Amino acid sequence: MLVALDHVQLAAPPGSEDALRSYYVDVLGMTEVAKPPVLAARGGCWFEAGPVRLHLGIDPAFHPAKKAHPGLQVRDITSYATRLTTHGASVTWDDHLPGHLRFYSEDPVGNRLEFLEPVRRSGRGG
């Protein structure tokens, strides 16, 4: 029986760790966590923010995924989008998911990321 999503792994090209750290820590506000030594030898980086865990693994034949992506729920999405653009990251708004505000961005190696926030609808009493 499935009980939770532990992490999402994205691929990255060799030598991209510093650019990934800058983006995931400085731009997105995540924290880098140490990989176990046996896995650290393979390169890559792991990041966390609350219950969200993203692992970036090195793939010598890397090609960024243009459709596949993690969907990351955020609070105060407009301010978060401003944070990204202030740091030079792209933000492409998309209004095709009912009940949500959302935008897409890409990390420095071209991985697609979705950021979304449910829209609270005010109910009518009665």
PDB file of C-alpha atoms in Angstrom:
ATOM      1  CA  MET A   1       0.000   0.000   0.000  1.00  0.00           C
ATOM      2  CA  LEU A   2       1.370   3.435  -0.955  1.00  0.00           C
ATOM      3  CA  VAL A   3       1.493   5.905   1.921  1.00  0.00           C
ATOM      4  CA  ALA A   4       3.445   8.968   0.692  1.00  0.00           C
ATOM      5  CA  LEU A   5       5.698  10.350  -1.992  1.00  0.00           C
ATOM      6  CA  ASP A   6       9.251  10.270  -0.639  1.00  0.00           C
ATOM      7  CA  HIS A   7      10.972  12.412  -3.288  1.00  0.00           C
ATOM      8  CA  VAL A   8      11.082  13.314  -6.966  1.00  0.00           C
ATOM      9  CA  GLN A   9      14.288  12.743  -8.916  1.00  0.00           C
ATOM     10  CA  LEU A  10      15.242  14.990 -11.805  1.00  0.00           C
ATOM     11  CA  ALA A  11      18.260  14.514 -14.052  1.00  0.00           C
ATOM     12  CA  ALA A  12      21.055  16.993 -14.679  1.00  0.00           C
ATOM     13  CA  PRO A  13      24.231  17.056 -16.772  1.00  0.00           C
ATOM     14  CA  PRO A  14      27.677  16.440 -15.286  1.00  0.00           C
ATOM     15  CA  GLY A  15      29.251  19.515 -13.688  1.00  0.00           C
ATOM     16  CA  SER A  16      25.960  21.368 -13.102  1.00  0.00           C
ATOM     17  CA  GLU A  17      25.863  21.073  -9.305  1.00  0.00           C
ATOM     18  CA  ASP A  18      26.879  24.691  -8.570  1.00  0.00           C
ATOM     19  CA  ALA A  19      24.204  26.082 -10.910  1.00  0.00           C
ATOM     20  CA  LEU A  20      21.641  23.723  -9.356  1.00  0.00           C
ATOM     21  CA  ARG A  21      22.600  24.837  -5.836  1.00  0.00           C
ATOM     22  CA  SER A  22      22.225  28.487  -6.819  1.00  0.00           C
ATOM     23  CA  TYR A  23      18.768  27.874  -8.246  1.00  0.00           C
ATOM     24  CA  TYR A  24      17.252  25.459  -5.751  1.00  0.00           C
ATOM     25  CA  VAL A  25      18.692  27.213  -2.659  1.00  0.00           C
ATOM     26  CA  ASP A  26      18.928  30.899  -3.611  1.00  0.00           C
ATOM     27  CA  VAL A  27      15.989  31.155  -6.011  1.00  0.00           C
ATOM     28  CA  LEU A  28      13.513  28.556  -4.719  1.00  0.00           C
ATOM     29  CA  GLY A  29      14.498  28.844  -1.046  1.00  0.00           C
ATOM     30  CA  MET A  30      15.156  25.142  -0.489  1.00  0.00           C
ATOM     31  CA  THR A  31      17.886  23.694   1.732  1.00  0.00           C
ATOM     32  CA  GLU A  32      20.564  21.389   0.402  1.00  0.00           C
ATOM     33  CA  VAL A  33      20.876  18.168   2.385  1.00  0.00           C
ATOM     34  CA  ALA A  34      23.904  15.907   2.425  1.00  0.00           C
ATOM     35  CA  LYS A  35      23.724  12.787   0.312  1.00  0.00           C
ATOM     36  CA  PRO A  36      24.980   9.536   1.833  1.00  0.00           C
ATOM     37  CA  PRO A  37      28.707   9.194   0.951  1.00  0.00           C
ATOM     38  CA  VAL A  38      28.184   6.225  -1.379  1.00  0.00           C
ATOM     39  CA  LEU A  39      25.633   8.269  -3.375  1.00  0.00           C
ATOM     40  CA  ALA A  40      27.557  11.568  -3.137  1.00  0.00           C
ATOM     41  CA  ALA A  41      30.341   9.948  -5.159  1.00  0.00           C
ATOM     42  CA  ARG A  42      27.930   9.870  -8.117  1.00  0.00           C
ATOM     43  CA  GLY A  43      27.485  13.656  -8.062  1.00  0.00           C
ATOM     44  CA  GLY A  44      24.204  15.518  -7.973  1.00  0.00           C
ATOM     45  CA  CYS A  45      22.408  17.326  -5.162  1.00  0.00           C
ATOM     46  CA  TRP A  46      19.459  16.799  -2.833  1.00  0.00           C
ATOM     47  CA  PHE A  47      17.169  19.617  -1.691  1.00  0.00           C
ATOM     48  CA  GLU A  48      14.319  19.940   0.810  1.00  0.00           C
ATOM     49  CA  ALA A  49      11.701  22.474   1.868  1.00  0.00           C
ATOM     50  CA  GLY A  50       9.322  21.163   4.529  1.00  0.00           C
ATOM     51  CA  PRO A  51       7.926  17.859   3.201  1.00  0.00           C
ATOM     52  CA  VAL A  52       9.099  18.578  -0.379  1.00  0.00           C
ATOM     53  CA  ARG A  53      12.217  16.651  -1.427  1.00  0.00           C
ATOM     54  CA  LEU A  54      13.869  16.956  -4.832  1.00  0.00           C
ATOM     55  CA  HIS A  55      16.898  14.917  -5.852  1.00  0.00           C
ATOM     56  CA  LEU A  56      18.982  16.006  -8.827  1.00  0.00           C
ATOM     57  CA  GLY A  57      20.955  13.095 -10.223  1.00  0.00           C
ATOM     58  CA  ILE A  58      23.738  13.300 -12.755  1.00  0.00           C
ATOM     59  CA  ASP A  59      23.057  11.717 -16.147  1.00  0.00           C
ATOM     60  CA  PRO A  60      25.898  11.814 -18.716  1.00  0.00           C
ATOM     61  CA  ALA A  61      23.283  11.546 -21.509  1.00  0.00           C
ATOM     62  CA  PHE A  62      21.109  14.299 -20.005  1.00  0.00           C
ATOM     63  CA  HIS A  63      18.264  15.843 -21.977  1.00  0.00           C
ATOM     64  CA  PRO A  64      15.841  18.060 -20.037  1.00  0.00           C
ATOM     65  CA  ALA A  65      12.282  16.808 -19.728  1.00  0.00           C
ATOM     66  CA  LYS A  66      10.039  19.319 -21.488  1.00  0.00           C
ATOM     67  CA  LYS A  67       6.707  17.754 -20.493  1.00  0.00           C
ATOM     68  CA  ALA A  68       7.363  15.656 -17.366  1.00  0.00           C
ATOM     69  CA  HIS A  69       7.694  17.771 -14.231  1.00  0.00           C
ATOM     70  CA  PRO A  70       7.055  17.912 -10.494  1.00  0.00           C
ATOM     71  CA  GLY A  71       4.059  19.975  -9.405  1.00  0.00           C
ATOM     72  CA  LEU A  72       5.077  22.021  -6.369  1.00  0.00           C
ATOM     73  CA  GLN A  73       2.334  23.583  -4.257  1.00  0.00           C
ATOM     74  CA  VAL A  74       3.207  27.024  -2.906  1.00  0.00           C
ATOM     75  CA  ARG A  75       1.630  29.612  -0.649  1.00  0.00           C
ATOM     76  CA  ASP A  76       1.265  33.215  -1.902  1.00  0.00           C
ATOM     77  CA  ILE A  77       2.050  32.244  -5.472  1.00  0.00           C
ATOM     78  CA  THR A  78       2.178  35.817  -6.794  1.00  0.00           C
ATOM     79  CA  SER A  79       4.945  36.742  -4.348  1.00  0.00           C
ATOM     80  CA  TYR A  80       6.736  33.490  -5.110  1.00  0.00           C
ATOM     81  CA  ALA A  81       6.607  34.232  -8.848  1.00  0.00           C
ATOM     82  CA  THR A  82       8.062  37.677  -8.127  1.00  0.00           C
ATOM     83  CA  ARG A  83      10.870  36.021  -6.158  1.00  0.00           C
ATOM     84  CA  LEU A  84      11.738  33.861  -9.161  1.00  0.00           C
ATOM     85  CA  THR A  85      11.676  36.700 -11.683  1.00  0.00           C
ATOM     86  CA  THR A  86      13.744  38.894  -9.350  1.00  0.00           C
ATOM     87  CA  HIS A  87      16.404  36.177  -9.436  1.00  0.00           C
ATOM     88  CA  GLY A  88      16.245  35.994 -13.245  1.00  0.00           C
ATOM     89  CA  ALA A  89      14.193  32.804 -13.521  1.00  0.00           C
ATOM     90  CA  SER A  90      11.467  32.515 -16.137  1.00  0.00           C
ATOM     91  CA  VAL A  91       7.810  32.466 -15.071  1.00  0.00           C
ATOM     92  CA  THR A  92       5.105  31.421 -17.522  1.00  0.00           C
ATOM     93  CA  TRP A  93       1.585  31.690 -16.112  1.00  0.00           C
ATOM     94  CA  ASP A  94      -1.018  29.128 -17.144  1.00  0.00           C
ATOM     95  CA  ASP A  95      -4.723  29.396 -16.332  1.00  0.00           C
ATOM     96  CA  HIS A  96      -5.869  26.015 -17.658  1.00  0.00           C
ATOM     97  CA  LEU A  97      -6.212  24.201 -14.315  1.00  0.00           C
ATOM     98  CA  PRO A  98      -9.573  25.068 -12.726  1.00  0.00           C
ATOM     99  CA  GLY A  99      -9.396  26.027  -9.074  1.00  0.00           C
ATOM    100  CA  HIS A 100      -5.685  26.865  -9.142  1.00  0.00           C
ATOM    101  CA  LEU A 101      -3.264  29.643  -9.903  1.00  0.00           C
ATOM    102  CA  ARG A 102      -0.162  28.203 -11.514  1.00  0.00           C
ATOM    103  CA  PHE A 103       2.961  28.934 -13.475  1.00  0.00           C
ATOM    104  CA  TYR A 104       5.841  27.032 -14.996  1.00  0.00           C
ATOM    105  CA  SER A 105       9.547  27.717 -14.753  1.00  0.00           C
ATOM    106  CA  GLU A 106      12.754  25.912 -15.661  1.00  0.00           C
ATOM    107  CA  ASP A 107      15.812  25.186 -13.580  1.00  0.00           C
ATOM    108  CA  PRO A 108      19.256  26.146 -14.968  1.00  0.00           C
ATOM    109  CA  VAL A 109      19.581  22.883 -16.904  1.00  0.00           C
ATOM    110  CA  GLY A 110      16.125  23.082 -18.484  1.00  0.00           C
ATOM    111  CA  ASN A 111      14.010  20.843 -16.233  1.00  0.00           C
ATOM    112  CA  ARG A 112      10.377  21.975 -16.234  1.00  0.00           C
ATOM    113  CA  LEU A 113       8.837  22.810 -12.849  1.00  0.00           C
ATOM    114  CA  GLU A 114       5.174  23.571 -12.106  1.00  0.00           C
ATOM    115  CA  PHE A 115       4.205  25.809  -9.178  1.00  0.00           C
ATOM    116  CA  LEU A 116       0.564  25.932  -8.122  1.00  0.00           C
ATOM    117  CA  GLU A 117      -1.717  27.224  -5.411  1.00  0.00           C
ATOM    118  CA  PRO A 118      -5.366  26.234  -4.904  1.00  0.00           C
ATOM    119  CA  VAL A 119      -7.757  29.161  -5.220  1.00  0.00           C
ATOM    120  CA  ARG A 120     -10.079  29.543  -2.286  1.00  0.00           C
ATOM    121  CA  ARG A 121     -13.585  30.225  -3.414  1.00  0.00           C
ATOM    122  CA  SER A 122     -15.814  32.132  -1.083  1.00  0.00           C
ATOM    123  CA  GLY A 123     -18.970  30.159  -0.472  1.00  0.00           C
ATOM    124  CA  ARG A 124     -22.399  31.711  -0.223  1.00  0.00           C
ATOM    125  CA  GLY A 125     -24.228  31.094   2.994  1.00  0.00           C
ATOM    126  CA  GLY A 126     -27.716  29.806   2.865  1.00  0.00           C
TER     127      GLY A 126
END
